[in-house]
mmCIF file of C-alpha atoms and ligand atoms in Angstrom:
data_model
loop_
_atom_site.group_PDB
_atom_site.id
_atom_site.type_symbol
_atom_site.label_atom_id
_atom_site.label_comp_id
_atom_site.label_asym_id
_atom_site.label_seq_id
_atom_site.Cartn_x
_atom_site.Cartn_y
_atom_site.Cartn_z
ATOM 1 C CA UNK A 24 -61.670 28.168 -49.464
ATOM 2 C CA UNK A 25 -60.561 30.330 -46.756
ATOM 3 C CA UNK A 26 -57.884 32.837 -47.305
ATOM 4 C CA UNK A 27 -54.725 32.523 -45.358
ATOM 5 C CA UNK A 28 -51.959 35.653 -44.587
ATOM 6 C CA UNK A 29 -49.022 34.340 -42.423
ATOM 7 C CA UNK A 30 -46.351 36.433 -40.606
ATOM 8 C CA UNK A 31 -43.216 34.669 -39.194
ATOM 9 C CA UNK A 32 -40.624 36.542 -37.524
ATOM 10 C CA UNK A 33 -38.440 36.962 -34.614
ATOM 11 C CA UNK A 34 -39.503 37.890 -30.956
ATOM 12 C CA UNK A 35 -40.083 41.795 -30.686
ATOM 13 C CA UNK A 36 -40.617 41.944 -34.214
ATOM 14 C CA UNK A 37 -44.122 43.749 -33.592
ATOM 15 C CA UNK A 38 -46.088 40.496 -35.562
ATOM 16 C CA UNK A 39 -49.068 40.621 -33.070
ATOM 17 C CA UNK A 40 -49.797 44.511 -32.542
ATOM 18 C CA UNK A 41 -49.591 44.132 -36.705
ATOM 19 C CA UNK A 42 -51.265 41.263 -37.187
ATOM 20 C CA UNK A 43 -54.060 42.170 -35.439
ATOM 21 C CA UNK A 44 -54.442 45.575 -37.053
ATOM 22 C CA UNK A 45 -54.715 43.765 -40.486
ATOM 23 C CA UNK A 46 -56.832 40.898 -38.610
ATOM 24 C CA UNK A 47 -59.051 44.247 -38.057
ATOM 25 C CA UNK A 48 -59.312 46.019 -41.222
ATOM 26 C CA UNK A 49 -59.468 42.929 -43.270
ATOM 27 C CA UNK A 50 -62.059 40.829 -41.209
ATOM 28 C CA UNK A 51 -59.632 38.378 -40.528
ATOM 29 C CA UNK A 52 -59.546 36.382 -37.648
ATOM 30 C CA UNK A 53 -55.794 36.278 -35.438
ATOM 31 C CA UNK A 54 -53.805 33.409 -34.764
ATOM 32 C CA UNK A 55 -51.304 33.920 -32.335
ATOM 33 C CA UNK A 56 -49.365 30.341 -31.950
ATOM 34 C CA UNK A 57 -46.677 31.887 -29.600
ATOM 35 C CA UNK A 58 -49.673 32.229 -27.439
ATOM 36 C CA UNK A 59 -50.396 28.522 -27.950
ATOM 37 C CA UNK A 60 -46.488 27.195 -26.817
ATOM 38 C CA UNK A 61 -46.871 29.316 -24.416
ATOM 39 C CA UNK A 62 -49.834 27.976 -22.608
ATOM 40 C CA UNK A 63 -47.808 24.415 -22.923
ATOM 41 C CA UNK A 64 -44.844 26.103 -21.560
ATOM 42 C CA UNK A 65 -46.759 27.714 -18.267
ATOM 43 C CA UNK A 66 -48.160 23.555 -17.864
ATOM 44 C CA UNK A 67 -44.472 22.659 -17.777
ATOM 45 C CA UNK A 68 -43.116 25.344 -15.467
ATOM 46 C CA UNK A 69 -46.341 24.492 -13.366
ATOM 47 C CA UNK A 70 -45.263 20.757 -12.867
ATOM 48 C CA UNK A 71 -41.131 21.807 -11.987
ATOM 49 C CA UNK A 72 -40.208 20.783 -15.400
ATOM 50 C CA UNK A 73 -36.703 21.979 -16.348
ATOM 51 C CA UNK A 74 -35.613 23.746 -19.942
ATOM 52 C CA UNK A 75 -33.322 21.102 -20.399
ATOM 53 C CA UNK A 76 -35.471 17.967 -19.285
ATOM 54 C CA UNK A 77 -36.704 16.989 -22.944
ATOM 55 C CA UNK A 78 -38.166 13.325 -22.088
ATOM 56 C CA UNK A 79 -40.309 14.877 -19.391
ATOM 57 C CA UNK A 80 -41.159 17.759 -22.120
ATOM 58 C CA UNK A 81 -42.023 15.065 -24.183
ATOM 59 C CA UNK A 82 -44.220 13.158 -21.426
ATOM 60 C CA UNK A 83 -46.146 15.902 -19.784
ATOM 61 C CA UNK A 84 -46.969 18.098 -23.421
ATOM 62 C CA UNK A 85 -49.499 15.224 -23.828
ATOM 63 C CA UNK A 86 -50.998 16.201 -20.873
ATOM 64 C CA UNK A 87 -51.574 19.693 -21.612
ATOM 65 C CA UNK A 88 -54.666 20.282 -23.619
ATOM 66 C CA UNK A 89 -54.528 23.642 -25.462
ATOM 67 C CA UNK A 90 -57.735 25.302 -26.979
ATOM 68 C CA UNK A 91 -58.303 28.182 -28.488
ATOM 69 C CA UNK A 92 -61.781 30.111 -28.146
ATOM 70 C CA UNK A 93 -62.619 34.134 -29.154
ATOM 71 C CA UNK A 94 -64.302 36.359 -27.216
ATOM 72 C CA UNK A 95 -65.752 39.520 -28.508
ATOM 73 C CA UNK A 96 -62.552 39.002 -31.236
ATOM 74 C CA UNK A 97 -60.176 38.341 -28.944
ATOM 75 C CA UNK A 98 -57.957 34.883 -28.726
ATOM 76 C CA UNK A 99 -58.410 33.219 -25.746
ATOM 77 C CA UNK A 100 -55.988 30.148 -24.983
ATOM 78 C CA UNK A 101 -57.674 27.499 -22.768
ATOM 79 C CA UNK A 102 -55.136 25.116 -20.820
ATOM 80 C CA UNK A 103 -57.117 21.631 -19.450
ATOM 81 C CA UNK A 104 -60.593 23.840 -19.264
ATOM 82 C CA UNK A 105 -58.493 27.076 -17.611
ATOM 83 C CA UNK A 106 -58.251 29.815 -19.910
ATOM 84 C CA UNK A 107 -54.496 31.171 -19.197
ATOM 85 C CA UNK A 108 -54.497 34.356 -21.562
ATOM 86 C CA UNK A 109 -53.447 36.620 -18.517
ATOM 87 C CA UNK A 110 -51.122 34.148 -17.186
ATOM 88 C CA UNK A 111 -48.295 33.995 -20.361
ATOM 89 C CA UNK A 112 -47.160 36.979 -20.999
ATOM 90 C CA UNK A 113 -43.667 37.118 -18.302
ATOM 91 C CA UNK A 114 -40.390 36.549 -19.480
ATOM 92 C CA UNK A 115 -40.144 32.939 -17.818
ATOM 93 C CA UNK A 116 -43.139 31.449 -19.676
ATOM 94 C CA UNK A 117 -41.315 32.840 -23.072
ATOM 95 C CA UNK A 118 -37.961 31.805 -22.217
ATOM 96 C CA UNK A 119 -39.723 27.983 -21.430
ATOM 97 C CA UNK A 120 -42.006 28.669 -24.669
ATOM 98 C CA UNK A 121 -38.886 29.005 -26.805
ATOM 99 C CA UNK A 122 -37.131 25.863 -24.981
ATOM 100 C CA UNK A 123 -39.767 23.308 -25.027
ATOM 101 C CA UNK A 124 -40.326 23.916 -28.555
ATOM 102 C CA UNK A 125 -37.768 22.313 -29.836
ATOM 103 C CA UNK A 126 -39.551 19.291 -28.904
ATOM 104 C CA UNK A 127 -41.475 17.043 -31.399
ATOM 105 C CA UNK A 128 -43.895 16.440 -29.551
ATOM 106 C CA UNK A 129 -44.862 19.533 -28.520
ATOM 107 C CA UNK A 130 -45.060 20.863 -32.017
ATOM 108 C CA UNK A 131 -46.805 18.071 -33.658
ATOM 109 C CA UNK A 132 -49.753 18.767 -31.407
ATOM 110 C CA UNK A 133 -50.157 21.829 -32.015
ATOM 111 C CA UNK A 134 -49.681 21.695 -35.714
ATOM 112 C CA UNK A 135 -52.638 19.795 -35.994
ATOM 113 C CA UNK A 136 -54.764 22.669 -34.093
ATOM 114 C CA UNK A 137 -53.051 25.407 -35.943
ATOM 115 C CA UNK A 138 -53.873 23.919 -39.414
ATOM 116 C CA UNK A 139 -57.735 23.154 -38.346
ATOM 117 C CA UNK A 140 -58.378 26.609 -37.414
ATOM 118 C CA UNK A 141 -56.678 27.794 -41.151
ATOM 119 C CA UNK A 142 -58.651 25.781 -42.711
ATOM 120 C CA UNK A 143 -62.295 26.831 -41.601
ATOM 121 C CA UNK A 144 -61.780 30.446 -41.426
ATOM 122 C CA UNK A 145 -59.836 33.950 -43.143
ATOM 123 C CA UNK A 146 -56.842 34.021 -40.717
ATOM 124 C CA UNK A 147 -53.754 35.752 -40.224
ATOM 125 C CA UNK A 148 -51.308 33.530 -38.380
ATOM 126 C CA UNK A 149 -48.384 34.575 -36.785
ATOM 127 C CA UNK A 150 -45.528 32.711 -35.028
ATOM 128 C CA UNK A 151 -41.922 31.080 -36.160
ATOM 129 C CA UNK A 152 -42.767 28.513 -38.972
ATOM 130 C CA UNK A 153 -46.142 29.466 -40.501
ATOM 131 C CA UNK A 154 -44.939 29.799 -43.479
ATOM 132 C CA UNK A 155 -42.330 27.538 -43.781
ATOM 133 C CA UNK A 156 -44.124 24.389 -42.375
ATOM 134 C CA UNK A 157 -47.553 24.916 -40.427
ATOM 135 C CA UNK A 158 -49.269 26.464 -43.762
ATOM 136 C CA UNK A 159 -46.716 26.081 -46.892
ATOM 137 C CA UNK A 160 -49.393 27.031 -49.254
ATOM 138 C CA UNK A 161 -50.471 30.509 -47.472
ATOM 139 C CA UNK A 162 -51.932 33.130 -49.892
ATOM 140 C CA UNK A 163 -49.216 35.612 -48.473
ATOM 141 C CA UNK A 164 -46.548 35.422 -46.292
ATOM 142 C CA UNK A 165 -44.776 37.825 -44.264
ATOM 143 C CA UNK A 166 -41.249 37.767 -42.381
ATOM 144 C CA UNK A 167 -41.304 40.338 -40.680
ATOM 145 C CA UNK A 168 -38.253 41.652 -38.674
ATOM 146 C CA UNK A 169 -36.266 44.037 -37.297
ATOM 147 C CA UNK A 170 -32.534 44.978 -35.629
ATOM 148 C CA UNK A 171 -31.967 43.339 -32.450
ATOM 149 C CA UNK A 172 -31.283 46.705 -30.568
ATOM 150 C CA UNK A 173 -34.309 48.092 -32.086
ATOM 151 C CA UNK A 174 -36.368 45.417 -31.325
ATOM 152 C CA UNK A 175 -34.624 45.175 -27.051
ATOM 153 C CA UNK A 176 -35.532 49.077 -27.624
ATOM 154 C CA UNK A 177 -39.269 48.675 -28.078
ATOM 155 C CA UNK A 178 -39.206 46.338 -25.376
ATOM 156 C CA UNK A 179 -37.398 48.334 -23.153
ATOM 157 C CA UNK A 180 -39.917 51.645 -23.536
ATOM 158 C CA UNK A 181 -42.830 48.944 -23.154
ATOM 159 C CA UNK A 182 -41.395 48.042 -19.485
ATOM 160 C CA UNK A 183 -40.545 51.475 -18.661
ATOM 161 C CA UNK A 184 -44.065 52.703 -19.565
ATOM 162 C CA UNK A 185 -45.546 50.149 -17.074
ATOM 163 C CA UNK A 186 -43.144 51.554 -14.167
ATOM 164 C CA UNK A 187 -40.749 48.281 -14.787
ATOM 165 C CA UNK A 188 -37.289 48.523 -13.912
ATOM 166 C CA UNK A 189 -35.214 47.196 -16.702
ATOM 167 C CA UNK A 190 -31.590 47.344 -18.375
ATOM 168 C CA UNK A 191 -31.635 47.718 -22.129
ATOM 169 C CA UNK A 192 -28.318 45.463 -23.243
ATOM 170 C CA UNK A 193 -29.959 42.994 -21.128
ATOM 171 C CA UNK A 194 -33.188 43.051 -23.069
ATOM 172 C CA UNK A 195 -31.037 42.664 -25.787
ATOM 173 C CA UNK A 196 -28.764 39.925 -24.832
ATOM 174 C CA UNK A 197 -32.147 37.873 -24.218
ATOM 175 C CA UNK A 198 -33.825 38.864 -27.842
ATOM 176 C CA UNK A 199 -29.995 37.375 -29.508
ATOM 177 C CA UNK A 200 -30.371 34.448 -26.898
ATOM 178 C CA UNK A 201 -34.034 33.497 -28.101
ATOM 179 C CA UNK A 202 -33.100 34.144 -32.240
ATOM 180 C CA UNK A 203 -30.812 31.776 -31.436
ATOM 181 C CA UNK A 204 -32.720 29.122 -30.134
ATOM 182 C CA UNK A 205 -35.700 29.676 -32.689
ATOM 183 C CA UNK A 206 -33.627 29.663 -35.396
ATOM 184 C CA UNK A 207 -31.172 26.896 -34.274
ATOM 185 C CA UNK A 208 -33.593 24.321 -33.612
ATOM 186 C CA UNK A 209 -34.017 20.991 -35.511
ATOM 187 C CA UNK A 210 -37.799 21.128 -36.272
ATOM 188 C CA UNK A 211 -39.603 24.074 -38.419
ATOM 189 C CA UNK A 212 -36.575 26.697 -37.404
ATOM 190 C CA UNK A 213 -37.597 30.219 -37.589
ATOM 191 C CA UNK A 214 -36.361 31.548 -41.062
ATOM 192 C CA UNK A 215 -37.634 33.158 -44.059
ATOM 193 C CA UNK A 216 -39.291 31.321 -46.592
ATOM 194 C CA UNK A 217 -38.866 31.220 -49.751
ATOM 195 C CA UNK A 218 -41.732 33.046 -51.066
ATOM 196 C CA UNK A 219 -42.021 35.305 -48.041
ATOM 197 C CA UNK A 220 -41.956 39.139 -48.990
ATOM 198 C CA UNK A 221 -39.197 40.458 -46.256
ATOM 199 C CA UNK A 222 -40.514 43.694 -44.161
ATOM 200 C CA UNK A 223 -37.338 44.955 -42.246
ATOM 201 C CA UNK A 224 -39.747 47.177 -39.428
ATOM 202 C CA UNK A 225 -36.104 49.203 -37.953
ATOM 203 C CA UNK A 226 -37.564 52.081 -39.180
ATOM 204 C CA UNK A 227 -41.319 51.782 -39.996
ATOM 205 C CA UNK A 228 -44.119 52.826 -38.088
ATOM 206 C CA UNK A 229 -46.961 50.251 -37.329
ATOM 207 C CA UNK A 230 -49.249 51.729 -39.599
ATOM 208 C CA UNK A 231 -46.898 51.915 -42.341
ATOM 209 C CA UNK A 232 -46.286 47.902 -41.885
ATOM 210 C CA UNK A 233 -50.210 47.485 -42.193
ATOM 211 C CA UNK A 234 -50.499 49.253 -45.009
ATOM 212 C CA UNK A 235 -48.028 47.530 -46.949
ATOM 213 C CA UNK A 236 -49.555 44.053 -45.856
ATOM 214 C CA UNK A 237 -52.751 45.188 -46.985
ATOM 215 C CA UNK A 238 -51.573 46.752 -50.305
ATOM 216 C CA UNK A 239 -50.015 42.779 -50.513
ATOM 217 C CA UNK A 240 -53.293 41.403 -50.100
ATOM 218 C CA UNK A 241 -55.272 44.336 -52.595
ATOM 219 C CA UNK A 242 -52.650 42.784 -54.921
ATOM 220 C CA UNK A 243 -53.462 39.621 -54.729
ATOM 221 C CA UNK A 244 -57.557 39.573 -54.974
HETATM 222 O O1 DC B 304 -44.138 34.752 -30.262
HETATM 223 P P1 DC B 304 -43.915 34.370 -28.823
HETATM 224 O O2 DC B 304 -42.795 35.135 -28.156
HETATM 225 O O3 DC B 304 -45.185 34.387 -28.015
HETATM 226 O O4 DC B 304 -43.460 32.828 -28.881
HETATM 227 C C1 DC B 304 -42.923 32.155 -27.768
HETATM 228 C C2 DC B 304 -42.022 31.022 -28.229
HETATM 229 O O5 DC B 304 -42.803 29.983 -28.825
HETATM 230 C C3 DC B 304 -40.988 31.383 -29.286
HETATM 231 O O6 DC B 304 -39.773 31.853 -28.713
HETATM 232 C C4 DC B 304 -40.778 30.099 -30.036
HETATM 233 C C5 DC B 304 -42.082 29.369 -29.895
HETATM 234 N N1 DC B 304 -42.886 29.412 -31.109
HETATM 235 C C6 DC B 304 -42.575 28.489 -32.096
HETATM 236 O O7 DC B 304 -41.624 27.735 -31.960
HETATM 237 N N2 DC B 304 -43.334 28.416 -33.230
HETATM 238 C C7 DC B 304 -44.365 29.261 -33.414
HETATM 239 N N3 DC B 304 -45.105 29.157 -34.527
HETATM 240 C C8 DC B 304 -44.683 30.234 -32.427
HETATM 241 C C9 DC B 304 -43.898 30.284 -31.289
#
């Protein structure tokens, strides 16, 4: 049976620079589903599709077949034979990630995917819902989160550091605007489940997250 960690959380939380610093040390492959709605997202925005045009959501997520290959460890995400990785990462592919879904059908295909590739290997799965929907029976499961000014603040460095000009209570007013969506939505809403141990990151390092993940899982062999 293969061994499943999974880390829910909000945007900016820091779930894939941690994830895949467990994924490391623990042999584990990484999941990232955001990447996953995203590549579905950058197919809509590709065809004009509007945030608020659900039927056509609906109609042209069928269209969009998402795979998801590894090269030398790393995730790639392959839209209709294209692989996309470098393509999702801008603000307007996450702000139409977050949008479209909300949309049944665009999660029920990739639920399907998600809980094929737990199955055959050791993963550690990040996203919105892993553990409260896409793998219910996870060996551990994180939700891992931190202030919304602290988490517009990382952000914020991250944009300066490439030369990006930014504002910082605009980073922040977009981090509320996408909780709110996540959280808000019908189908598998971000929140904490049940059995999820809570890691509030405010005022952690990385390493000090990764550490305590992989105490979790010493704990638990
Ligand atoms: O983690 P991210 O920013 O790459 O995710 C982009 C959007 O995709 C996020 O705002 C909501 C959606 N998402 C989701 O609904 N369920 C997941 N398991 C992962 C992402």
């Amino acid at each position: 049976m293969s061994y499943n960690i999974a880390i829910d959380g909000p945007a900016g939380a820091g779930k894939s620079t941690i994830a895949k610093s467990v994924a490391k040390e623990l042999e584990f492959i990484y999941v990232d589903t955001g990447a996953m709605y995203r590549a579905i997202a950058l197919y809509l925005i590709r065809n004009n599709i509007k945030e608020d045009e659900q039927d056509k959501i609906s109609k042209y997520a069928t269209e969009a077949n998402v795979e998801i290959v590894y090269e030398n460890g790393e995730q790639q995400v392959i839209l209709n034979g294209e692989n996309v990785s470098g393509l999702i990462r801008t603000e307007e592919v996450g702000k139409m990630a977050s949008a479209s879904a909300k949309n049944p059908a665009v999660r029920s295909q990739l639920l399907d995917l998600q809980r094929a590739l737990a199955q055959k290997e050791d993963v550690i799965m990040d996203g919105r819902d892993i553990g409260t929907h896409v793998l219910p029976n996870a060996d551990i499961k994180i939700y891992l989160t931190a202030s919304a000014r602290e988490r517009a603040n990382r952000r914020y460095k991250e944009l300066k550091a490439k030369g990006i000009d930014c504002y910082l209570d605009e980073i922040e007013r977009d981090i509320i605007a996408r909780d709110e969506q996540d959280m808000n939505r019908e189908i598998a809403p971000l929140k904490q489940a049940e059995d999820a141990v809570l890691i509030d990151s405010s005022y952690m390092t990385i390493e000090e997250v990764v550490k305590e993940i992989i105490l979790l899982y010493a704990k638990s062999k």
